[in-house]
Amino acid sequence: MKKRLGHICKKMLVLAAMAQFGGQICGEVPVKYHISVTAQASSKSLAPYMLGSWNQGRYVEGSGIWQEAGLLKSLDMSKRFSWSAGVSYLAGIGSNTDYARWNEKTETWGVNSARRNAFRITQLFGELKYRAVYLTVGMKNSSSRILDDSLSSGDLTRSNNASPIPGIGAGFLDFVDIPFTNGWVQIDGELMYGRMMDSDFKKREFNHFQGVEALNLYYNYKRCYFRTNPDKNFHVTVGMQAAAMFGGTTFFYRNGKVYETERRGFKFKDLFQAFFPQEGGEAYYEGSHLGSWDLKATYRFHDQSRLSAYFEWPWEDGSGIGKMNGWDGLWGIQYDFAKCGIVTKALVEYLDFTNQSGPIHYDPEDNPDSVITGHAQGADNYYNNDFYGGYSNYGMSIGTPFLLSPIYNRNGMLSFLHNRARGFHAAIEGNPTDRISYRLMFGYETAGGSGHVPDFRKSRSTSAMLEGRMQPLRNAPGFEVGLKIAFDKGSLRGDNFGAQLQVAYCGDFNIKKK
């Protein structure tokens, strides 16, 4: 049995490495396919936090039934030049969600019922590889280089929480040796430009009374990491991620009326300004920029088990880049056991977003007639921007879902209303048998609004999820049944209970070459 479990554990590591494609991958062959049916039910119109998160925005509705399928032709890593392509879709119907909506004609509040499209393309991409460098065009799921996507609360800059953004990206397939370092230092990087397609969703969710409605935005992501020799028992990864939203059009609302419109559109120089932020206009810097300083240290024991400690420090501008935001960030420890068993991995994280470089920002250059000459850098207001709105795609946080995503704002605001928060997240996973696996996650959070609009009475939330997956047929390893149950308890997210049942099959086939 131990030998069998070891084989299953190695297979699961391969599956986890490819889990960005719908979570169902089978074997190392040219073409893989998956098909699944998922049914979900919740006590509210939106899913509990741990049921609706970390699935690329696929199952956010509280209740519904969906059918998903996809194809993937993987890269051939043994060849100098190779290509890859993938497509997947999600079809079904989910519950409506009611959002507060201001009627300008009658000057009264009403309710707008929003529902996501019944058919959605969830991935569609083509990819080219030459040696260790790739070029991707289209919409493809991404994964974190620092965090374990299956257990962590989520990457602060770009997590697996929201739908992928279509665009063009290039970078290294993995860490590569830096010349003249004899393999002691490696580098990894990525640069991506995309176009956000969630404008119709924003129009349906926004209350059209107060705040900003930023439409037709463009997106930029870049990353640069350095890693010491991973063949050594102790190695470290360190670097920075950065993202930006730019271009588009913003409508500024006050008391139910548009008092200003900013039409930025798209210009070629925007690509340069998104990569190298430039000062300009009232926005101080063109675009909405954010990111994180990241570090992970891993020690491998003699039995091949691993202990990792890591952090991600968020930043919104120079004050955060200069680490003037105290203990803000994600701090975690993870232990990976050498063999599959009752517990295969265990993780605990502490998250803090309460400092944000302080609540006050004052620059004397912005107030030339003032006698106050002091300079205070603060009021970072994580994931929010006065000109570009919240850092989300289809209402789901592009960064960590630990902070309440705009889609959960029933008042129709498109921003992160409770980003002044702290709490912890814990998770374990294991394989009691060779055909049964489970995952257990638990989190606790306190929040007090934002630095701009604070809540003086803290809101709290306790959340948990238990997932079990089983391969019921020994002679059909591609057939799998999964069950998730999750709940939220507290004033922040409300009391909510939900369950999800999924039946899936994955397989592979060869494309014959002439």
Coordinates of N, CA and C in Angstrom, one line a residue, residues 2-194:
K2 N 2.0 1.3 0.8 CA 2.9 2.4 0.8 C 3.4 2.7 -0.6
K3 N 3.8 1.6 -1.3 CA 4.4 1.8 -2.6 C 3.3 2.4 -3.5
R4 N 2.1 1.9 -3.4 CA 1.0 2.4 -4.2 C 0.7 3.9 -3.9
L5 N 0.7 4.3 -2.6 CA 0.5 5.6 -2.2 C 1.6 6.5 -2.7
G6 N 2.8 6.1 -2.7 CA 3.9 6.9 -3.3 C 3.7 7.1 -4.7
H7 N 3.3 6.1 -5.5 CA 3.0 6.3 -6.9 C 1.9 7.4 -7.1
I8 N 0.8 7.2 -6.3 CA -0.3 8.2 -6.4 C 0.1 9.6 -6.1
C9 N 1.0 9.7 -5.1 CA 1.5 11.0 -4.6 C 2.2 11.7 -5.8
K10 N 3.1 10.9 -6.4 CA 3.9 11.5 -7.5 C 2.9 12.0 -8.7
K11 N 1.9 11.1 -8.9 CA 0.9 11.5 -10.0 C 0.2 12.7 -9.6
M12 N -0.1 12.9 -8.3 CA -0.9 14.1 -7.9 C 0.0 15.3 -8.0
L13 N 1.3 15.2 -7.8 CA 2.1 16.4 -8.0 C 2.1 16.8 -9.5
V14 N 2.1 15.9 -10.4 CA 2.0 16.2 -11.8 C 0.7 16.9 -12.1
L15 N -0.4 16.3 -11.5 CA -1.7 16.9 -11.7 C -1.8 18.3 -11.1
A16 N -1.2 18.5 -10.0 CA -1.2 19.9 -9.4 C -0.4 20.9 -10.2
A17 N 0.7 20.4 -10.8 CA 1.4 21.3 -11.7 C 0.7 21.8 -12.9
M18 N -0.3 20.9 -13.4 CA -1.1 21.3 -14.5 C -2.5 21.7 -14.2
A19 N -2.8 21.9 -12.9 CA -4.1 22.2 -12.4 C -4.7 23.5 -13.0
Q20 N -3.9 24.3 -13.6 CA -4.4 25.6 -14.1 C -5.4 25.4 -15.2
F21 N -5.4 24.1 -15.8 CA -6.3 23.9 -16.9 C -7.5 23.1 -16.3
G22 N -8.4 23.9 -15.7 CA -9.7 23.3 -15.2 C -9.6 22.3 -14.1
G23 N -8.4 22.1 -13.6 CA -8.2 21.2 -12.5 C -8.2 19.7 -12.8
Q24 N -8.4 19.3 -14.1 CA -8.5 17.9 -14.5 C -7.4 17.6 -15.6
I25 N -6.3 17.0 -15.2 CA -5.3 16.7 -16.2 C -4.9 15.2 -16.1
C26 N -4.7 14.6 -17.2 CA -4.4 13.1 -17.1 C -3.2 12.9 -18.0
G27 N -2.1 12.4 -17.5 CA -1.0 11.8 -18.3 C -0.2 12.8 -19.0
E28 N 0.9 12.4 -19.5 CA 1.8 13.3 -20.3 C 1.7 12.9 -21.8
V29 N 0.7 13.3 -22.4 CA 0.4 12.9 -23.8 C 0.0 14.2 -24.5
P30 N 0.1 14.2 -25.9 CA -0.1 15.5 -26.6 C -1.4 16.2 -26.3
V31 N -2.5 15.5 -26.2 CA -3.8 16.2 -26.0 C -4.5 15.6 -24.8
K32 N -5.0 16.5 -24.0 CA -5.8 16.1 -22.8 C -7.2 16.7 -22.9
Y33 N -8.1 16.1 -22.3 CA -9.5 16.6 -22.3 C -10.1 16.4 -21.0
H34 N -11.1 17.2 -20.6 CA -11.8 17.0 -19.4 C -13.3 17.5 -19.6
I35 N -14.2 16.8 -18.9 CA -15.6 17.2 -19.0 C -16.2 17.0 -17.6
S36 N -17.0 17.9 -17.2 CA -17.6 17.8 -15.8 C -19.0 18.4 -15.8
V37 N -19.7 18.0 -14.8 CA -21.0 18.6 -14.4 C -20.9 19.0 -13.0
T38 N -21.3 20.2 -12.6 CA -21.2 20.7 -11.3 C -22.5 21.3 -10.9
A39 N -23.0 20.9 -9.7 CA -24.2 21.4 -9.1 C -23.9 22.1 -7.8
Q40 N -24.5 23.2 -7.5 CA -24.1 24.0 -6.3 C -25.4 24.6 -5.7
A41 N -25.5 24.6 -4.4 CA -26.6 25.2 -3.7 C -26.1 25.9 -2.5
S42 N -26.6 27.1 -2.2 CA -26.2 27.9 -1.0 C -27.5 28.6 -0.4
S43 N -27.3 29.0 0.8 CA -28.5 29.7 1.5 C -28.6 31.1 1.0
K44 N -27.6 31.7 0.3 CA -27.7 33.0 -0.2 C -27.5 33.0 -1.7
S45 N -27.7 34.1 -2.4 CA -27.6 34.2 -3.8 C -26.2 34.1 -4.3
L46 N -25.2 34.4 -3.5 CA -23.8 34.2 -3.8 C -23.2 33.1 -2.9
A47 N -22.2 32.4 -3.5 CA -21.6 31.3 -2.8 C -20.8 31.7 -1.5
P48 N -20.7 30.9 -0.5 CA -19.8 31.2 0.6 C -18.4 31.5 0.1
Y49 N -17.6 32.2 0.9 CA -16.3 32.7 0.5 C -15.4 31.6 0.0
M50 N -15.3 30.5 0.7 CA -14.4 29.4 0.3 C -15.0 28.4 -0.7
L51 N -16.2 28.6 -1.1 CA -16.8 27.8 -2.2 C -16.7 28.6 -3.5
G52 N -16.8 29.9 -3.5 CA -16.8 30.7 -4.7 C -15.4 31.2 -5.1
S53 N -14.4 31.0 -4.2 CA -13.0 31.6 -4.5 C -12.1 30.5 -5.1
W54 N -11.0 31.0 -5.6 CA -9.9 30.1 -6.1 C -10.3 29.2 -7.2
N55 N -11.3 29.5 -8.0 CA -11.7 28.7 -9.2 C -11.8 29.5 -10.4
Q56 N -11.0 30.6 -10.6 CA -11.0 31.4 -11.7 C -12.4 32.0 -12.0
G57 N -13.1 32.3 -11.0 CA -14.4 33.0 -11.1 C -15.5 32.1 -11.7
R58 N -15.4 30.8 -11.7 CA -16.4 29.9 -12.4 C -17.6 29.7 -11.6
Y59 N -17.5 29.5 -10.3 CA -18.7 29.1 -9.5 C -19.0 30.1 -8.3
V60 N -19.3 31.4 -8.7 CA -19.5 32.4 -7.7 C -21.0 32.4 -7.3
E61 N -21.9 32.1 -8.2 CA -23.3 32.1 -7.9 C -23.6 31.2 -6.7
G62 N -24.5 31.5 -5.9 CA -24.9 30.7 -4.7 C -25.4 29.3 -5.2
S63 N -26.2 29.3 -6.2 CA -26.9 28.0 -6.6 C -26.9 28.0 -8.1
G64 N -26.8 26.8 -8.7 CA -26.8 26.6 -10.1 C -26.3 25.3 -10.5
I65 N -26.3 25.0 -11.8 CA -25.8 23.8 -12.4 C -25.0 24.2 -13.7
W66 N -23.8 23.6 -13.8 CA -23.0 24.0 -15.0 C -22.4 22.7 -15.6
Q67 N -22.1 22.8 -16.9 CA -21.4 21.8 -17.6 C -20.1 22.4 -18.2
E68 N -19.0 21.8 -17.9 CA -17.7 22.3 -18.4 C -16.9 21.3 -19.2
A69 N -16.2 21.7 -20.2 CA -15.4 20.8 -21.0 C -14.2 21.6 -21.6
G70 N -13.1 20.9 -21.9 CA -12.0 21.6 -22.4 C -11.0 20.6 -23.1
L71 N -10.1 21.2 -23.9 CA -9.1 20.5 -24.6 C -7.8 21.2 -24.4
L72 N -6.7 20.5 -24.2 CA -5.4 21.1 -24.0 C -4.3 20.3 -24.8
K73 N -3.6 20.9 -25.6 CA -2.4 20.4 -26.2 C -1.2 21.0 -25.5
S74 N -0.4 20.2 -24.8 CA 0.6 20.7 -23.9 C 1.9 21.0 -24.7
L75 N 2.8 21.8 -24.1 CA 4.1 22.0 -24.7 C 5.0 20.7 -24.5
D76 N 5.8 20.5 -25.5 CA 6.8 19.4 -25.4 C 8.1 19.9 -24.9
M77 N 8.3 19.7 -23.6 CA 9.5 20.3 -23.0 C 10.8 19.7 -23.4
S78 N 10.8 18.6 -24.1 CA 12.0 17.9 -24.6 C 12.5 18.5 -25.9
K79 N 11.7 19.4 -26.5 CA 12.1 20.0 -27.8 C 12.4 21.4 -27.6
R80 N 13.3 21.9 -28.5 CA 13.7 23.3 -28.4 C 12.6 24.2 -28.8
F81 N 11.8 23.8 -29.8 CA 10.7 24.6 -30.3 C 9.4 23.7 -30.1
S82 N 8.3 24.3 -29.5 CA 7.1 23.6 -29.3 C 5.9 24.6 -29.3
W83 N 4.7 24.1 -29.4 CA 3.6 24.9 -29.3 C 2.5 24.2 -28.5
S84 N 1.6 25.1 -28.0 CA 0.5 24.6 -27.1 C -0.7 25.4 -27.4
A85 N -1.9 24.8 -27.2 CA -3.1 25.5 -27.4 C -4.2 24.9 -26.4
G86 N -5.1 25.7 -26.0 CA -6.2 25.2 -25.1 C -7.5 25.9 -25.3
V87 N -8.6 25.3 -25.0 CA -9.9 25.9 -25.0 C -10.7 25.2 -24.0
S88 N -11.5 26.0 -23.2 CA -12.5 25.4 -22.3 C -13.7 26.3 -22.2
Y89 N -14.8 25.8 -21.9 CA -16.0 26.6 -21.7 C -16.8 26.1 -20.5
L90 N -17.7 27.0 -20.1 CA -18.6 26.7 -19.0 C -20.0 27.1 -19.4
A91 N -21.0 26.2 -19.4 CA -22.3 26.5 -19.8 C -23.3 26.1 -18.6
G92 N -24.2 26.9 -18.3 CA -25.2 26.6 -17.3 C -25.9 27.8 -16.8
I93 N -26.6 27.6 -15.7 CA -27.4 28.8 -15.2 C -27.2 28.8 -13.7
G94 N -27.0 30.0 -13.2 CA -26.8 30.3 -11.7 C -27.9 31.2 -11.2
S95 N -27.9 31.4 -9.9 CA -28.9 32.3 -9.3 C -28.6 33.7 -9.6
N96 N -29.7 34.5 -9.5 CA -29.6 36.0 -9.7 C -29.1 36.6 -8.4
T97 N -28.5 37.8 -8.5 CA -28.1 38.5 -7.3 C -28.7 39.9 -7.4
D98 N -29.4 40.4 -6.4 CA -30.0 41.7 -6.4 C -29.0 42.7 -5.8
Y99 N -28.8 43.8 -6.6 CA -28.0 44.9 -6.2 C -28.8 46.2 -6.2
A100 N -28.5 47.1 -5.2 CA -29.1 48.4 -5.1 C -28.8 49.2 -6.3
R101 N -29.9 49.9 -6.9 CA -29.7 50.7 -8.1 C -30.5 52.0 -8.0
W102 N -29.9 53.1 -8.3 CA -30.5 54.4 -8.2 C -31.1 54.7 -9.6
N103 N -32.4 55.1 -9.6 CA -33.1 55.5 -10.8 C -33.0 57.0 -10.9
E104 N -32.3 57.5 -11.8 CA -32.1 58.9 -12.0 C -33.4 59.6 -12.4
K105 N -34.2 59.0 -13.2 CA -35.5 59.6 -13.6 C -36.5 59.8 -12.5
T106 N -36.6 58.8 -11.7 CA -37.6 58.9 -10.6 C -36.9 59.3 -9.3
E107 N -35.6 59.4 -9.3 CA -34.8 59.7 -8.1 C -35.2 58.9 -6.9
T108 N -35.3 57.6 -7.1 CA -35.6 56.6 -6.1 C -34.6 55.4 -6.2
W109 N -34.5 54.7 -5.1 CA -33.7 53.5 -5.0 C -34.6 52.3 -5.5
G110 N -34.0 51.4 -6.2 CA -34.6 50.2 -6.6 C -33.7 49.0 -6.5
V111 N -34.0 47.9 -7.1 CA -33.2 46.7 -7.1 C -32.9 46.3 -8.5
N112 N -31.7 46.0 -8.8 CA -31.3 45.5 -10.1 C -30.8 44.1 -10.0
S113 N -31.5 43.2 -10.7 CA -31.2 41.7 -10.6 C -30.1 41.4 -11.6
A114 N -29.0 40.9 -11.2 CA -27.9 40.6 -12.2 C -27.6 39.1 -12.2
R115 N -27.3 38.6 -13.4 CA -27.0 37.2 -13.6 C -25.9 37.1 -14.6
R116 N -25.0 36.2 -14.4 CA -23.9 36.1 -15.4 C -24.3 35.3 -16.6
N117 N -23.6 35.4 -17.7 CA -24.0 34.8 -18.9 C -24.1 33.3 -18.8
A118 N -25.0 32.7 -19.5 CA -25.2 31.2 -19.4 C -24.1 30.4 -20.1
F119 N -23.4 31.1 -21.0 CA -22.3 30.4 -21.7 C -21.0 31.3 -21.7
R120 N -19.9 30.8 -21.2 CA -18.7 31.6 -21.1 C -17.5 30.7 -21.6
I121 N -16.6 31.4 -22.4 CA -15.3 30.8 -22.7 C -14.4 31.0 -21.5
T122 N -13.9 30.0 -20.8 CA -13.1 30.2 -19.6 C -11.6 30.2 -19.9
Q123 N -11.2 29.6 -21.0 CA -9.9 29.6 -21.5 C -9.8 29.5 -23.0
L124 N -9.0 30.3 -23.7 CA -8.8 30.2 -25.1 C -7.4 30.8 -25.4
F125 N -6.4 30.0 -25.8 CA -5.1 30.5 -25.9 C -4.3 29.6 -26.9
G126 N -3.2 30.3 -27.4 CA -2.2 29.6 -28.2 C -0.9 30.0 -27.6
E127 N 0.1 29.1 -27.6 CA 1.4 29.4 -27.0 C 2.5 28.8 -27.8
L128 N 3.6 29.6 -27.9 CA 4.8 29.1 -28.5 C 6.0 29.1 -27.6
K129 N 6.9 28.1 -27.7 CA 8.0 28.0 -26.8 C 9.3 27.9 -27.7
Y130 N 10.3 28.6 -27.3 CA 11.6 28.4 -27.9 C 12.6 28.4 -26.7
R131 N 13.3 27.2 -26.6 CA 14.1 26.9 -25.4 C 13.3 27.2 -24.1
A132 N 13.7 28.2 -23.3 CA 13.1 28.4 -22.0 C 12.1 29.6 -22.1
V133 N 11.9 30.2 -23.2 CA 11.1 31.4 -23.4 C 9.8 31.0 -24.1
Y134 N 8.7 31.7 -23.6 CA 7.4 31.4 -24.2 C 6.7 32.7 -24.6
L135 N 5.7 32.6 -25.5 CA 4.8 33.7 -25.9 C 3.4 33.1 -25.9
T136 N 2.5 33.8 -25.2 CA 1.1 33.3 -25.1 C 0.2 34.4 -25.6
V137 N -0.8 34.0 -26.4 CA -1.8 34.9 -26.9 C -3.2 34.3 -26.6
G138 N -4.0 35.1 -25.9 CA -5.3 34.7 -25.5 C -5.6 34.8 -24.0
M139 N -6.4 33.9 -23.6 CA -6.9 33.9 -22.2 C -6.6 32.6 -21.5
K140 N -5.6 32.7 -20.6 CA -5.1 31.5 -19.9 C -5.0 31.6 -18.4
N141 N -5.3 30.6 -17.7 CA -5.2 30.6 -16.2 C -3.7 30.7 -15.9
S142 N -3.5 31.4 -14.7 CA -2.1 31.5 -14.2 C -2.0 30.9 -12.8
S143 N -0.7 30.8 -12.4 CA -0.5 30.2 -11.1 C 0.6 31.0 -10.4
S144 N 0.7 30.9 -9.1 CA 1.7 31.7 -8.3 C 3.0 31.0 -8.3
R145 N 4.1 31.7 -8.3 CA 5.4 31.1 -8.2 C 5.9 31.0 -6.7
I146 N 5.1 31.7 -5.8 CA 5.5 31.7 -4.4 C 4.6 30.8 -3.6
L147 N 3.3 30.9 -3.9 CA 2.3 30.3 -3.0 C 1.8 28.9 -3.6
D148 N 1.2 28.1 -2.7 CA 0.6 26.9 -3.1 C -0.9 27.2 -3.4
D149 N -1.3 27.3 -4.7 CA -2.6 27.7 -5.1 C -3.7 26.8 -4.5
S150 N -3.4 25.6 -4.2 CA -4.5 24.7 -3.8 C -4.8 24.9 -2.3
L151 N -3.9 25.5 -1.5 CA -4.1 25.7 -0.1 C -4.0 27.1 0.4
S152 N -3.3 28.0 -0.3 CA -3.1 29.3 0.2 C -4.4 30.2 0.2
S153 N -4.4 31.3 0.9 CA -5.5 32.2 0.8 C -5.4 33.0 -0.5
G154 N -4.3 33.0 -1.2 CA -4.2 33.6 -2.5 C -3.1 34.7 -2.6
D155 N -2.5 34.7 -3.8 CA -1.5 35.7 -4.1 C -2.0 37.1 -4.0
L156 N -1.3 38.0 -3.5 CA -1.7 39.4 -3.3 C -1.8 40.2 -4.6
T157 N -1.0 39.8 -5.6 CA -1.0 40.6 -6.9 C -1.9 39.9 -8.0
R158 N -1.7 38.6 -8.2 CA -2.5 37.9 -9.2 C -2.7 36.5 -8.7
S159 N -3.9 36.2 -8.3 CA -4.2 34.9 -7.7 C -5.0 34.1 -8.7
N160 N -5.5 32.9 -8.3 CA -6.3 32.1 -9.1 C -7.8 32.3 -8.8
N161 N -8.2 33.5 -8.3 CA -9.5 33.8 -7.9 C -10.4 34.3 -9.0
A162 N -9.9 35.2 -9.8 CA -10.8 35.8 -10.9 C -10.6 35.1 -12.2
S163 N -11.5 35.4 -13.1 CA -11.3 34.9 -14.5 C -10.1 35.5 -15.1
P164 N -9.4 34.7 -16.0 CA -8.2 35.2 -16.6 C -8.5 36.4 -17.6
I165 N -7.6 37.3 -17.8 CA -7.8 38.5 -18.6 C -7.1 38.2 -20.0
P166 N -7.9 38.3 -21.1 CA -7.3 38.0 -22.4 C -6.2 39.0 -22.7
G167 N -5.1 38.5 -23.4 CA -4.0 39.4 -23.7 C -2.9 38.7 -24.3
I168 N -1.7 39.3 -24.3 CA -0.5 38.8 -24.8 C 0.6 38.8 -23.7
G169 N 1.2 37.7 -23.5 CA 2.2 37.6 -22.5 C 3.5 36.8 -23.0
A170 N 4.6 37.2 -22.3 CA 5.9 36.5 -22.7 C 6.7 36.4 -21.4
G171 N 7.6 35.4 -21.4 CA 8.4 35.3 -20.2 C 9.2 34.0 -20.2
F172 N 9.7 33.6 -19.1 CA 10.4 32.3 -18.9 C 9.4 31.2 -18.5
L173 N 9.5 30.0 -19.0 CA 8.6 28.9 -18.6 C 8.8 28.6 -17.2
D174 N 10.1 28.7 -16.7 CA 10.4 28.4 -15.3 C 11.7 29.1 -15.0
F175 N 12.2 28.9 -13.8 CA 13.5 29.6 -13.5 C 14.6 29.0 -14.4
V176 N 15.4 29.9 -14.8 CA 16.6 29.5 -15.7 C 17.9 30.1 -15.0
D177 N 19.0 29.4 -15.3 CA 20.2 29.8 -14.7 C 20.7 31.1 -15.3
I178 N 21.2 32.0 -14.4 CA 21.8 33.2 -14.9 C 23.3 32.9 -15.3
P179 N 23.7 33.3 -16.5 CA 25.0 33.0 -16.9 C 26.1 33.5 -15.9
F180 N 27.2 32.7 -15.8 CA 28.3 33.1 -15.0 C 28.1 32.9 -13.5
T181 N 27.0 32.3 -13.1 CA 26.7 32.1 -11.7 C 26.9 30.6 -11.3
N182 N 27.2 29.8 -12.3 CA 27.4 28.4 -12.0 C 26.2 27.7 -11.4
G183 N 25.0 28.2 -11.8 CA 23.8 27.6 -11.3 C 23.4 28.0 -10.0
W184 N 24.1 28.9 -9.3 CA 23.7 29.3 -8.0 C 22.6 30.4 -8.0
V185 N 22.4 31.1 -9.1 CA 21.3 32.1 -9.1 C 20.5 31.8 -10.4
Q186 N 19.2 31.8 -10.2 CA 18.3 31.6 -11.4 C 17.3 32.8 -11.4
I187 N 16.7 33.0 -12.6 CA 15.8 34.1 -12.8 C 14.5 33.6 -13.5
D188 N 13.4 34.3 -13.1 CA 12.1 34.0 -13.7 C 11.4 35.3 -13.9
G189 N 10.7 35.5 -15.0 CA 10.0 36.7 -15.2 C 8.9 36.6 -16.2
E190 N 8.0 37.5 -16.2 CA 6.8 37.6 -17.1 C 6.4 39.0 -17.3
L191 N 5.9 39.3 -18.6 CA 5.3 40.6 -18.9 C 4.1 40.3 -19.7
M192 N 3.0 40.9 -19.3 CA 1.7 40.6 -20.0 C 0.9 41.9 -20.1
Y193 N 0.3 42.1 -21.3 CA -0.7 43.2 -21.5 C -2.0 42.6 -21.9
G194 N -3.1 43.1 -21.3 CA -4.4 42.5 -21.6 C -5.5 43.6 -21.7

